[in-house]
Each structure stands twice: as structure tokens, then as C-alpha cells.
CSV table of C-alpha atoms and ligand atoms in Angstrom, one decimal:
chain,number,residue,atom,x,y,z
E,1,UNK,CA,66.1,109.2,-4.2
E,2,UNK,CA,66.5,108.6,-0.4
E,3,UNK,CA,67.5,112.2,0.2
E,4,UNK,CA,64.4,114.0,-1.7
E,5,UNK,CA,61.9,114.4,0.5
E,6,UNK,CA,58.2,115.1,0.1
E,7,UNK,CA,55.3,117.0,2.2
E,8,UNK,CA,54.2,114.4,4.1
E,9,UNK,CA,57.3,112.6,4.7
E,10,UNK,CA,58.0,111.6,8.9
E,11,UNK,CA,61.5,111.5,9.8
E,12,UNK,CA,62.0,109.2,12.7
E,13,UNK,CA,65.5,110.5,14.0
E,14,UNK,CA,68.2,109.7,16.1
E,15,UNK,CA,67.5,105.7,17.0
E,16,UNK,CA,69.6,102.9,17.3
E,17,UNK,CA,68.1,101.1,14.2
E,18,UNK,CA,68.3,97.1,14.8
E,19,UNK,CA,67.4,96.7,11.2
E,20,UNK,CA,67.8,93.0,11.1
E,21,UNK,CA,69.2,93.4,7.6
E,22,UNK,CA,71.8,90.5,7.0
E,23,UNK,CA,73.8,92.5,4.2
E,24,UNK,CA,74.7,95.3,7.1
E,25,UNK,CA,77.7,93.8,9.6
E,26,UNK,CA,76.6,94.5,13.0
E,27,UNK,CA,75.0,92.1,15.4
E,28,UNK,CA,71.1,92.5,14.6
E,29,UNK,CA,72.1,94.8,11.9
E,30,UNK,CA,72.6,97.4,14.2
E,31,UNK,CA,73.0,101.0,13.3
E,32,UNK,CA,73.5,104.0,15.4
E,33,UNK,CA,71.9,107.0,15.2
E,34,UNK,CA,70.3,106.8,12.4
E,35,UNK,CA,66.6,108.2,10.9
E,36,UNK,CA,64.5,106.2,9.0
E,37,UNK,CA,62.4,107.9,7.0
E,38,UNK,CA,58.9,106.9,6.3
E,39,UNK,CA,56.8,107.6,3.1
E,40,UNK,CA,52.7,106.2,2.7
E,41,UNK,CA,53.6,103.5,5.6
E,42,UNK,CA,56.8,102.3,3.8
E,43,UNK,CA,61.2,103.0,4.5
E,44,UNK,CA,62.3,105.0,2.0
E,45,UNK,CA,65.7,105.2,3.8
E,46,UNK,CA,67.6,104.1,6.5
E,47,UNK,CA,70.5,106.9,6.9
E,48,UNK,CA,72.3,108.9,9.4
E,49,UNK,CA,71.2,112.4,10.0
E,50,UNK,CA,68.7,114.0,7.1
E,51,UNK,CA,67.6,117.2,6.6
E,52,UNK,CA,64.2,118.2,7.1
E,53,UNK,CA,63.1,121.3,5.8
E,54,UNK,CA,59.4,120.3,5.4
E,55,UNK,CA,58.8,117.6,7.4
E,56,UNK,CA,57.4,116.0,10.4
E,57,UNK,CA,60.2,114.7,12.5
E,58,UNK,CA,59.6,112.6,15.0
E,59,UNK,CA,62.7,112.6,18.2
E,60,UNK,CA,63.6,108.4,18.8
E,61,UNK,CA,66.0,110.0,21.4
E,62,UNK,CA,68.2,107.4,20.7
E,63,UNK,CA,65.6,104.7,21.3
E,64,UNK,CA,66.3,101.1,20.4
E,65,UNK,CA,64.7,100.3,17.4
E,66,UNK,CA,63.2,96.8,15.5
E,67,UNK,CA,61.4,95.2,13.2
E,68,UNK,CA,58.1,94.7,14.0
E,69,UNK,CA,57.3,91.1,15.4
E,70,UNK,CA,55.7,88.3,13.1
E,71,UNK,CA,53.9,85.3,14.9
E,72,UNK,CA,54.5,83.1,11.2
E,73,UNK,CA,52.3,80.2,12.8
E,74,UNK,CA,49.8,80.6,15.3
E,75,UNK,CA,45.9,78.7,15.9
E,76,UNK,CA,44.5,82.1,17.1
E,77,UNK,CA,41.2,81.2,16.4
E,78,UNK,CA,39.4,78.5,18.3
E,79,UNK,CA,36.1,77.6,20.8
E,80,UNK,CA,36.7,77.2,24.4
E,81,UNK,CA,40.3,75.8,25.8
E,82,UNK,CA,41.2,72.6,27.3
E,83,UNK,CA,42.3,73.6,30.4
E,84,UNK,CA,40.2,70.1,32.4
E,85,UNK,CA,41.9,67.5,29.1
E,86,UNK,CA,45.2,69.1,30.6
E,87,UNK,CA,44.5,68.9,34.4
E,88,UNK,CA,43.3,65.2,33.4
E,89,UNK,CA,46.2,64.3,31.8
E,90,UNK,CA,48.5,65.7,34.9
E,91,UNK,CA,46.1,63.4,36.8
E,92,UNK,CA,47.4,60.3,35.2
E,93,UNK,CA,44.3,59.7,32.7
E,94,UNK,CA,46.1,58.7,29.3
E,95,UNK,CA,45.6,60.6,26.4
E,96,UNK,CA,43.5,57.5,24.3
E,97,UNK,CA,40.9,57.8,27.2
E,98,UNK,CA,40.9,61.5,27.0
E,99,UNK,CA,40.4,61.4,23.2
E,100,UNK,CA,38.3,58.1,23.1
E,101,UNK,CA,36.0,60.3,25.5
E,102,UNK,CA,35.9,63.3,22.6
E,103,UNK,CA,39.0,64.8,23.6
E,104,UNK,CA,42.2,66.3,21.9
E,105,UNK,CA,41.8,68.4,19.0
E,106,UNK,CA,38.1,67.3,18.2
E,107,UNK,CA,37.2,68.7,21.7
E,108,UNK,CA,38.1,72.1,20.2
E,109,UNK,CA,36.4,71.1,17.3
E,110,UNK,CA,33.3,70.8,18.5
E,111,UNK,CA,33.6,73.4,20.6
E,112,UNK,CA,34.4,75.8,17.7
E,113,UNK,CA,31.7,74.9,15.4
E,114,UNK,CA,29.4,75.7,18.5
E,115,UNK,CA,30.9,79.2,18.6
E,116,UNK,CA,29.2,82.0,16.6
E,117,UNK,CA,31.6,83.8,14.2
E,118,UNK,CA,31.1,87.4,16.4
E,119,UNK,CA,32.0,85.0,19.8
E,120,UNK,CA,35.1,83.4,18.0
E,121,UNK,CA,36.4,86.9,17.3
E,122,UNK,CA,35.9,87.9,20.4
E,123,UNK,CA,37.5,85.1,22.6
E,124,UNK,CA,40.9,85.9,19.5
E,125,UNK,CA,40.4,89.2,20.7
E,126,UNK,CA,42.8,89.3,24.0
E,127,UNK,CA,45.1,86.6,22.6
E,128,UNK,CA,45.9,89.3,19.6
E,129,UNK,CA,45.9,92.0,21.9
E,130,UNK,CA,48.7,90.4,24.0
E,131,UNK,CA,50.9,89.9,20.8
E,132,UNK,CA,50.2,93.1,19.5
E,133,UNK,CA,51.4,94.7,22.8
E,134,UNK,CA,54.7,92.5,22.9
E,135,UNK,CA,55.2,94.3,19.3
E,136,UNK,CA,53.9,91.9,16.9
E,137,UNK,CA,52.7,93.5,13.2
E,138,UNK,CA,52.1,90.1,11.4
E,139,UNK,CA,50.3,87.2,12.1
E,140,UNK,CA,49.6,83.9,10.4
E,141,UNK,CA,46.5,82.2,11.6
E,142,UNK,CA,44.8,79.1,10.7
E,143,UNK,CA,41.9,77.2,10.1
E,144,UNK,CA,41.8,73.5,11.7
E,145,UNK,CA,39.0,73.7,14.0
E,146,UNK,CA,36.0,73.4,11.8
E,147,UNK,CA,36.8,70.4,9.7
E,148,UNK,CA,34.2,71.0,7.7
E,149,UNK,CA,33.3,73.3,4.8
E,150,UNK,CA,31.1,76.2,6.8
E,151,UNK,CA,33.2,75.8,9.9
E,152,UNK,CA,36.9,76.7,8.2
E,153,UNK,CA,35.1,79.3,6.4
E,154,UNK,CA,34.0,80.9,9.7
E,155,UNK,CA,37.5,80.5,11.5
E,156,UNK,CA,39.2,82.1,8.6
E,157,UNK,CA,36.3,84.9,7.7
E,158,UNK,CA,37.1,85.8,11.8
E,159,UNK,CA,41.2,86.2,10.9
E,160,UNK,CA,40.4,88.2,8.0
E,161,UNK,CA,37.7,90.3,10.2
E,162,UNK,CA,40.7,90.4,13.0
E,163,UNK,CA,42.6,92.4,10.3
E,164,UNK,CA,40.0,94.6,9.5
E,165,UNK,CA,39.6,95.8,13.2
E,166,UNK,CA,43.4,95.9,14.1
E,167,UNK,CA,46.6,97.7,13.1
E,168,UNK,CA,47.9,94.1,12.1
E,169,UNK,CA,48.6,92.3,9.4
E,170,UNK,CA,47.0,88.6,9.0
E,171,UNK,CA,47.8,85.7,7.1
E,172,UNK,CA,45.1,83.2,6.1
E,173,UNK,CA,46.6,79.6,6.2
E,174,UNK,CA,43.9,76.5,5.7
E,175,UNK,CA,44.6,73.7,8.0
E,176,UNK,CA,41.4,71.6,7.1
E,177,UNK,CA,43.4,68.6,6.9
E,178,UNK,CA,44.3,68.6,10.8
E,179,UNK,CA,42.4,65.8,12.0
E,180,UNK,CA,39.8,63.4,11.0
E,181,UNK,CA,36.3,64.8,12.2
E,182,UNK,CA,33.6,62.6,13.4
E,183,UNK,CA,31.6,62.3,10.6
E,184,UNK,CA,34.4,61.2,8.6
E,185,UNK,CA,35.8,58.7,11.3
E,186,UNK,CA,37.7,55.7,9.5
E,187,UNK,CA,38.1,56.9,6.4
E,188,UNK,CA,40.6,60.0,6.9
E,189,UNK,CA,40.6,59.4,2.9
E,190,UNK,CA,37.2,59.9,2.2
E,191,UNK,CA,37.8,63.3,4.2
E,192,UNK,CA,40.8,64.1,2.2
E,193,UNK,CA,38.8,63.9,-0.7
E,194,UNK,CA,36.4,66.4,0.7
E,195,UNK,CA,38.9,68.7,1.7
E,196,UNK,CA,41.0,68.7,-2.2
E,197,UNK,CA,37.4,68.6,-3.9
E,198,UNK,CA,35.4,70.7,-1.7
E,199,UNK,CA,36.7,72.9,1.0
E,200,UNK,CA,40.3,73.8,-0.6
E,201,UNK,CA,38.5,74.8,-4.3
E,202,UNK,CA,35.5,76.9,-2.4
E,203,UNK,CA,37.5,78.7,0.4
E,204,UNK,CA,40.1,79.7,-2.0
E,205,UNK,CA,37.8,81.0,-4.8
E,206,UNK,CA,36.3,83.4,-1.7
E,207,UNK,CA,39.9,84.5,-1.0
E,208,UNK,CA,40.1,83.1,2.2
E,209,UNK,CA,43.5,81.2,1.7
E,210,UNK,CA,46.9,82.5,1.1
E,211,UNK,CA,48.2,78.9,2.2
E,212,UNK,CA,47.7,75.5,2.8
E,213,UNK,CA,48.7,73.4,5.6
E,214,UNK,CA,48.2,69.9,6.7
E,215,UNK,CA,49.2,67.8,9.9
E,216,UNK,CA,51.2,65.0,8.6
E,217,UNK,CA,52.1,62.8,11.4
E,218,UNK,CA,50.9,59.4,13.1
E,219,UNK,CA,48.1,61.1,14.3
E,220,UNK,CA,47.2,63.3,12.1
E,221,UNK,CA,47.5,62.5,8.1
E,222,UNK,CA,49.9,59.8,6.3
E,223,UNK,CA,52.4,61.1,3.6
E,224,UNK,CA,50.7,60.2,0.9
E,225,UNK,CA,47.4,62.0,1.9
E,226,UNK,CA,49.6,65.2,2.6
E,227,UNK,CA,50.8,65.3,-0.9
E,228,UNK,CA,47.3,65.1,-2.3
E,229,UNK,CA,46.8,68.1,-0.5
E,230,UNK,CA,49.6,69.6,-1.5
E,231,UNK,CA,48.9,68.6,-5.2
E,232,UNK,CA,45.3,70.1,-5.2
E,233,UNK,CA,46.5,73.5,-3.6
E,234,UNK,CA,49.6,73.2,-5.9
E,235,UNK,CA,46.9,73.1,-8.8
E,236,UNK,CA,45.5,76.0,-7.3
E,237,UNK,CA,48.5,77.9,-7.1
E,238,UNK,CA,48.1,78.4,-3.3
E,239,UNK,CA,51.7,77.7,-1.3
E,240,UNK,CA,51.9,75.0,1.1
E,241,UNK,CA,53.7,74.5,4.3
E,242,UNK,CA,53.4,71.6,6.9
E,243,UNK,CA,53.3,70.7,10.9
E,244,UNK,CA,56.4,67.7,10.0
E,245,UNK,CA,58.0,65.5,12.1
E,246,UNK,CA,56.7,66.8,15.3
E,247,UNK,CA,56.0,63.2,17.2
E,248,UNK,CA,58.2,60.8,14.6
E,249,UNK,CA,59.8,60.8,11.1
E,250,UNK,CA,57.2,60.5,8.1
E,251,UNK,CA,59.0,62.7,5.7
E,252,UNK,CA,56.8,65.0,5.7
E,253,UNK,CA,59.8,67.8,5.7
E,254,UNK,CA,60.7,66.6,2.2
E,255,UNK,CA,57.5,66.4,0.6
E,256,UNK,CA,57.4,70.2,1.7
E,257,UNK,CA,60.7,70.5,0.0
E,258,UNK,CA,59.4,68.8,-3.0
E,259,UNK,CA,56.1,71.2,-3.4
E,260,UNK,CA,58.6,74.0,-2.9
E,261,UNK,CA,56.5,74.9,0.3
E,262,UNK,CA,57.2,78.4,2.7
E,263,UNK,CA,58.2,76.4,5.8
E,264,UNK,CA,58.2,72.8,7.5
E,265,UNK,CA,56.9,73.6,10.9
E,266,UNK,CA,57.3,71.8,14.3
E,267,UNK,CA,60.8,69.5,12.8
E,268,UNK,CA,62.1,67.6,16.0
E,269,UNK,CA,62.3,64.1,14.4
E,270,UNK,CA,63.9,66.3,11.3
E,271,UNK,CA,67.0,64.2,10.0
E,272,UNK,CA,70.0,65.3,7.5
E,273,UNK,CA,67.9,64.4,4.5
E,274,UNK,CA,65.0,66.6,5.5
E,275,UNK,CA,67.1,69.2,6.3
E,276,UNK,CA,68.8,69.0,2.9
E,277,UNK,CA,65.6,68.8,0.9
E,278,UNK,CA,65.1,72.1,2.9
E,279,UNK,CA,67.9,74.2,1.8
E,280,UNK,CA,67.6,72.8,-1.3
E,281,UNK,CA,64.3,74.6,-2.0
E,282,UNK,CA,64.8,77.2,0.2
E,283,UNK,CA,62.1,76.3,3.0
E,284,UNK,CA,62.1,77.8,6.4
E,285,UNK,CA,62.3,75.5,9.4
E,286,UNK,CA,59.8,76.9,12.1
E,287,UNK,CA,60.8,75.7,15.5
E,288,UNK,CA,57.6,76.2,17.9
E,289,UNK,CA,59.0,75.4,21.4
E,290,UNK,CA,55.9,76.3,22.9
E,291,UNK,CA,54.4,72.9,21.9
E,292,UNK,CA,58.0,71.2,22.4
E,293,UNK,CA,57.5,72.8,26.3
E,294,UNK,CA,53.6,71.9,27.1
E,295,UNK,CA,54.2,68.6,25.7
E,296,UNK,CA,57.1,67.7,27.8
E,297,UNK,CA,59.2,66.3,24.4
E,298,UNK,CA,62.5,65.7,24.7
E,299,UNK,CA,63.6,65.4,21.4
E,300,UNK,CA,64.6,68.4,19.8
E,301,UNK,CA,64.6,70.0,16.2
E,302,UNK,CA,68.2,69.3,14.9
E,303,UNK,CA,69.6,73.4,15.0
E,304,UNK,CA,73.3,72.4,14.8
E,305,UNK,CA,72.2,71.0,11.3
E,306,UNK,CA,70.2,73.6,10.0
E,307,UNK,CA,72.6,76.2,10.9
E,308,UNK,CA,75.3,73.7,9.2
E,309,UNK,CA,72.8,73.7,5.6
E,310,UNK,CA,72.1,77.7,6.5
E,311,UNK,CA,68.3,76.7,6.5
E,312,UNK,CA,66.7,79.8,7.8
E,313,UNK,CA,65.1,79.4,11.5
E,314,UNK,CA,61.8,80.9,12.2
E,315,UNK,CA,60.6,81.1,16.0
E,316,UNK,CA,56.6,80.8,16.7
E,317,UNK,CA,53.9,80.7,19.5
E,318,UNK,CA,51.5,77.7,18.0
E,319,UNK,CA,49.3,79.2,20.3
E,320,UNK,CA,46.4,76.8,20.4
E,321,UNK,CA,44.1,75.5,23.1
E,322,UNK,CA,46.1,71.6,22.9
E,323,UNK,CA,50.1,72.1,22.9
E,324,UNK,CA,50.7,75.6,23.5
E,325,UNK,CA,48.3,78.0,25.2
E,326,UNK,CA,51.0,80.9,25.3
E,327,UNK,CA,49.9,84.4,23.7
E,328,UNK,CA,53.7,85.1,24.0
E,329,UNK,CA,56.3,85.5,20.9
E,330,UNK,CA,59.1,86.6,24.0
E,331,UNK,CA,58.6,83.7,25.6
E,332,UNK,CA,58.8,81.5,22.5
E,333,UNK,CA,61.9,83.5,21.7
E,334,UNK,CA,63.6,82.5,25.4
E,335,UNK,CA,62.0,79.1,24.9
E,336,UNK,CA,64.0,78.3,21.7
E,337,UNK,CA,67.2,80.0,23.1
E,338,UNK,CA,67.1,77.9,26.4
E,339,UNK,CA,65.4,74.7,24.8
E,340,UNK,CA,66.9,74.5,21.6
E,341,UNK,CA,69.8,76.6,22.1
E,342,UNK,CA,69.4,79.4,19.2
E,343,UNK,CA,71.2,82.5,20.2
E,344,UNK,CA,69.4,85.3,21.1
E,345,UNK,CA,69.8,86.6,17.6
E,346,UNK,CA,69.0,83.7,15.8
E,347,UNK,CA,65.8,84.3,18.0
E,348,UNK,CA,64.6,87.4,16.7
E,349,UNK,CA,65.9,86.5,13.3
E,350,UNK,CA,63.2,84.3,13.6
E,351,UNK,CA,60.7,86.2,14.3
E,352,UNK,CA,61.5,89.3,11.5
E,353,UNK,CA,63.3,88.3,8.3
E,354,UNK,CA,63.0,84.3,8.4
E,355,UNK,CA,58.8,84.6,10.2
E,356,UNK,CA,59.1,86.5,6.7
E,357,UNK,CA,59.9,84.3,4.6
E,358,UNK,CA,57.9,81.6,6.1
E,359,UNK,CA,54.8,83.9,4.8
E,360,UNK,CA,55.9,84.5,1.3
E,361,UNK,CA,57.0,88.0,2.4
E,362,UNK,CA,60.8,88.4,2.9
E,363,UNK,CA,60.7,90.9,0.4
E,364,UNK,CA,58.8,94.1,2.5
E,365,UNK,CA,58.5,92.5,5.9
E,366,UNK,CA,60.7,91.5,8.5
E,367,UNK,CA,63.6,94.1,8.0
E,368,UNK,CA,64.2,97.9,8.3
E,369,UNK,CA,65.6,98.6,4.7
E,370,UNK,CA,64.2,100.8,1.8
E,371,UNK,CA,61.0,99.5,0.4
E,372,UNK,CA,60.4,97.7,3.0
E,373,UNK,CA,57.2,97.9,5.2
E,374,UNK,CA,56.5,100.7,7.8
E,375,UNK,CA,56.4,98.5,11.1
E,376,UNK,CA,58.5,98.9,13.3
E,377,UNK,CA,59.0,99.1,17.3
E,378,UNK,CA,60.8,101.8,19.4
E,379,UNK,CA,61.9,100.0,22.7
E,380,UNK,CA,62.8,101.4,26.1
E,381,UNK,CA,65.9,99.0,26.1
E,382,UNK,CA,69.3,98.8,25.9
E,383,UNK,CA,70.0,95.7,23.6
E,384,UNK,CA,67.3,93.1,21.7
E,385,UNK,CA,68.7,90.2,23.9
E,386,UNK,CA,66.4,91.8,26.5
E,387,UNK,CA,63.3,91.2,25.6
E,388,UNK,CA,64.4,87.5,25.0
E,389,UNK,CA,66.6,87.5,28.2
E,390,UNK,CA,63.3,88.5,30.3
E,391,UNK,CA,60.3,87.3,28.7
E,392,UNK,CA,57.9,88.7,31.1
E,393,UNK,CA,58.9,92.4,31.4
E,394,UNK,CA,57.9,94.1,28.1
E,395,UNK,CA,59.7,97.5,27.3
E,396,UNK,CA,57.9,98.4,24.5
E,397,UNK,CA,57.6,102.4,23.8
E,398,UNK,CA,55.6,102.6,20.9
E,399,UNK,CA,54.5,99.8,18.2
E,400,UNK,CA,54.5,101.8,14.6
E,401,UNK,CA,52.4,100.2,12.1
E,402,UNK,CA,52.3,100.8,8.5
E,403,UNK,CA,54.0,104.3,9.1
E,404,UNK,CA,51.5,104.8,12.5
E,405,UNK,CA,52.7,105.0,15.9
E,406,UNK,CA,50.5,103.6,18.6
E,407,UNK,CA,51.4,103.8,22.3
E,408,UNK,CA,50.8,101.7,24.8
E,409,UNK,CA,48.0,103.3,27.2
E,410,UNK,CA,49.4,105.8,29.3
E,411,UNK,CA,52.0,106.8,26.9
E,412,UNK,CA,52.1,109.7,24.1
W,501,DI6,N1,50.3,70.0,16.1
W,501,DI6,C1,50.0,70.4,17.3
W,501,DI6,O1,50.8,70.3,18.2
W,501,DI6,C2,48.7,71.0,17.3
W,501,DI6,N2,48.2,70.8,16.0
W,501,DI6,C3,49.2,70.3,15.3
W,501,DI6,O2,49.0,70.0,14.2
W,501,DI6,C4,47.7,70.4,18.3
W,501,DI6,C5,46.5,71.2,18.3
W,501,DI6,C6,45.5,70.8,19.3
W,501,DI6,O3,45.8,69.9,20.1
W,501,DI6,O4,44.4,71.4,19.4
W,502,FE,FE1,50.5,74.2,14.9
């Protein structure tokens, strides 16, 4: 099979293939020169040295050569930012005053529902195109921002619109249970009702939601209004996943454990029982030290136990206007090396084969094996630990999505 080739085929020879795959015993998975070959945007193979009587061939040169990126959790989408909340805040003004005055997450809100779809897409326009050109090919995004039925509609009909206009591939995550909204102000359960009865049923019959996410924490929604989430999307047969134990210990990372949920997301007040109920249904913990950095925490996700229960660790931006206004996966890859300790590659592990799995896709994404997707990134580096090492200098050659290669300007 690997060795038949076809008209049509591209051979991609002579790289130094970082495939990331954990059944090959290199760091990273490493393999030198070797070809992949590419068939309708997928790996066929991964071997050294084919023959290629009728093909395209295409010279790596002995390029360094990885997965393509995946952001697994990211709030791409939102109206205006909060740069004056966080100047504020710098300035001593508390956060209650800051909220009680419309701030925090209902500032974005508001300013979101003001925001016509076309303007949304264009202000998630540069914040793509930054991760795109750092070498990220998949994307999560979610909803949050709307809080109401026509407004998480919008933010999620722009991600899927974002995936129609780029060489990237977006997942659709509902996060309609992330705050109370005004109109529903003292009686968070009167808005969860909406959301299970309302939102979830409508948004997912339009094919808007590949998943379902909710904020379970002391500011956000109790435990037992998470699971009624949960239950509805369970009933729906949409996957959950949930921001957990970010500011204190609900057990929110068990209930996710429970549903049999992709990933329990955020984690630093995570203790041995949440991290058991994790293995034990094979959730991914997604650390996002972007929002561990802006928010000046200082307690952090418990790694030396997830490594200890082999929970898979995925690495994400959060970017969002509140906690983490980075459009960087490299920096959140040095973030959780120097913050949380991972090493480098348990960093990009988490951002290929465990980001994977935290979107329901470890099966084609996140590795360079056969039958796995076509994205991939040629570096003009030495080893994978630099682009981690040096967050700010990107030596990215060419980004190859679905089997097509597109250069960064200048370059051909
Ligand atoms: N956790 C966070 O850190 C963000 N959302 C969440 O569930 C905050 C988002 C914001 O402040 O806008
Ligand atoms: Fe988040």
C-alpha cells in the first residue's frame, strides 16, 4: 500500500519528520530523512527514501518538520477588548467595582452583541492570522459572549465563516453557560434553563456545536448547574468539556470525568481525585498559562500528578479579551514550560496529539502517521525546543494544509 503510488501523489522528501507519533522512540518522534507522502490532503506514508516515477516531489532539504499546531481552546471571537478594565485594575480599582460598573466578562458581552457578525469576523481576523503564521491548522473557538440565543448564534456562525475563508480547521464549542447576563441577573438558574431548553436544542439542530462547555467556578456556574448542562448536551449527543478549578475546587474536573467529557480545562485547584476521575475516563487536562500569567495566580495545575496518572496534557492560548489577550500558541508553549514546568516536549505534545484529543480528533490530527491529516509545518530550525525556547522569533518555512503548502509572504 504505502509504496504504490498514484498520479497525483506529492512526495515531500528528505525532512527530518518530528512526527510526534508516541509508538516511534525518538524524542518528538523524530525521524531522519524521511518523505512523507501525501495523497487528497492526507499521509499515506511516512518512510525513508521512495521512488517517484510519476510524481511531484517536493525537496524538504532536510527541513525540520511537525505537526501542524492546534489552539484546542481559544475565545477568538469577541467585541472590543478590555484594555481600560485592565489598566483600572493596575490602578488599584478592585475587580467588584470594575464589574459592579458593567465590567468583566459582561463588558465583552455587551460589547459583542453590539458588534455586527461581518465586524466580529473581521476584528477575529488578525488574531487568526497571527496563529496561522506561528503554524497553527486547528482551532477550537467558542461562544460565551452572546448569552443569549441570537448572539451565540452569531459568534459561532462567524467561527464557522472563519473556516470558510481560511486554510484552517475550526471547532465550534458552545460556552452559553459562561456568565449570567443581565437580563437573567439572580437567577443564574432560570438562565440555565434557557440555555438546556433553548439555546443548546436550537444551535445544535443548525450544526453550529460540535461541543459544549460551561464555566463552573465561584463566579461563574455551581456544580450542579454544570451537570444540567452536561445532561442536556449529553441527551443531545454533543461532548462536553469544562473551564474547572481555575479560581477554587468545585469538582467540576470529575463531573467532566463522569460525562466522559474531551478535556477539563484551566485545572490549578485540580486535586488527586480529579485527576483520577480524569484518567479514568480518558479526559485531557488543558493547562492555559496564558490566563494563569495575566491573572497573576500562583497556584498551579498539579503536572507532577498528571504525569504520575499519564493524563494527557494539552497546552492553549484562551485568548480572550479578560485573562489572556495573547494570539500566541509559542508563547503559551514557553509559558507552560517556565510556569508549570512541562518539558519542552510535553509542550508541543500539547499542542498536536493531546490539543487532539481534547477535540475528539486524535485519530487524523495531531501526528504525522498514515491516515492521518495533511497538515503539517516545514521549519527553518534545528530542533522543536526552539520555537518554545524563543517564543518571539518564528522560523516557520512553509505551513502545509490539507496536503497545500502556503508560504509566508516573501517566500516560494
Ligand atoms: N475563564 C476565564 O479565565 C475566562 N473565561 C473563563 O471561563 C474569562 C473570560 C473573560 O474575562 O472575558
Ligand atoms: Fe477559556
Amino acid at each position: 500500500m504505502t509504496s504504490t503510488l498514484l498520479p497525483g501523489d506529492v512526495i515531500w522528501r528528505n525532512g527530518r519528520i518530528a512526527t510526534l507519533n508516541p509508538a516511534i522512540d525518538t524524542p518528538y518522534g523524530l525521524l531522519e530523512h524521511h518523505d512523507l507522502l501525501v495523497r487528497d490532503g492526507a499521509i499515506v506514508a511516512v518512510t525513508p527514501a521512495l521512488t517517484h516515477p510519476h510524481c511531484q516531489v517536493i525537496d524538504l532539504q532536510g527541513r525540520l518538520v511537525t505537526p501542524g499546531l492546534i489552539d484546542c481552546h481559544t475565545h477568538l471571537v469577541y467585541g472590543g477588548n478590555r484594555a481600560k478594565e485592565w489598566e483600572q485594575r493596575l490602578n488599584g480599582v478592585s475587580y467588584q467595582h470594575i464589574s459592579a460598573q458593567g465590567g468583566g466578562i459582561n463588558a465583552t458581552v455587551n460589547a459583542t452583541r453590539g458588534t455586527s457578525a461581518q465586524r466580529l469576523q473581521q476584528q477575529a481576523q488578525p488574531r487568526l492570522t497571527a496563529l496561522m503564521a506561528e503554524g497553527v491548522t486547528t482551532i477550537e473557538v467558542k461562544s460565551g459572549y452572546g448569552l443569549n440565543l441570537d448572539g451565540e448564534e452569531k459568534m459561532l456562525r462567524v467561527a464557522r465563516q472563519l473556516a470558510a475563508e481560511n486554510p484552517i480547521e475550526v471547532t465550534t464549542t458552545l460556552l452559553a453557560a459562561h456568565a449570567t447576563p443581565p437580563e437573567y441577573k439572580g437567577d443564574p438558574d432560570g438562565y440555565i434553563d434557557y440555555v438546556c431548553e433553548t439555546i443548546l436544542p436550537t444551535l445544535c439542530q443548525q450544526h453550529l456545536v460540535d461541543a459544549v462547555d460551561v464555566f463552573c467556578e465561584s463566579v461563574g456556574f455551581t456544580l450542579a448547574q454544570t451537570e444540567r448542562v452536561f445532561a442536556a448536551a449529553q441527551a443531545l449527543g454533543i461532548p462536553v468539556k469544562g473551564h474547572v478549578e481555575q479560581l477554587s475546587h468545585l469538582g467540576g474536573a470529575a463531573l467532566v470525568g463522569q460525562y466522559k467529557g474531551l478535556s477539563a480545562d484551566h485545572i490549578e485547584y485540580l486535586d488527586e481525585q480529579g485527576v483520577l476521575a480524569l484518567q479514568r475516563a480518558g479526559t485531557v487536562a488543558v493547562l492555559l498559562p496564558g490566563a494563569f500569567y495575566f491573572l497573576r495566580e500562583t497556584q498551579r495545575p498539579p503536572v507532577d500528578l498528571l504525569r504520575k496518572y499519564h493524563v494527557p496534557m494539552a497546552v492553549a492560548t484562551d485568548i480572550n479579551p479578560g485573562t489572556s489577550p495573547f494570539a500566541s500558541l509559542h508563547l503559551a508553549m514557553n509559558m507552560a514550560c517556565v510556569q508549570f514546568g512541562l518539558t519542552p516536549e510535553e509542550a508541543w505534545a500539547g499542542v498536536t496529539r493531546h490539543a487532539a484529543r481534547a477535540l475528539g480528533r486524535q485519530h487524523t490530527h495531531g501526528q504525522l502517521a498514515a491516515g492521518f491529516v495533511a497538515d503539517f509545518i516545514v521549519w527553518d530550525a534545528e530542533n522543536p525546543v526552539e520555537m518554545v525556547y524563543e517564543p518571539c522569533r518564528n522560523p516557520l518555512f512553509s505551513r502545509v494544509y490539507r496536503g497545500a503548502a502556503h508560504y509566508p509572504q516573501g517566500q516560494s
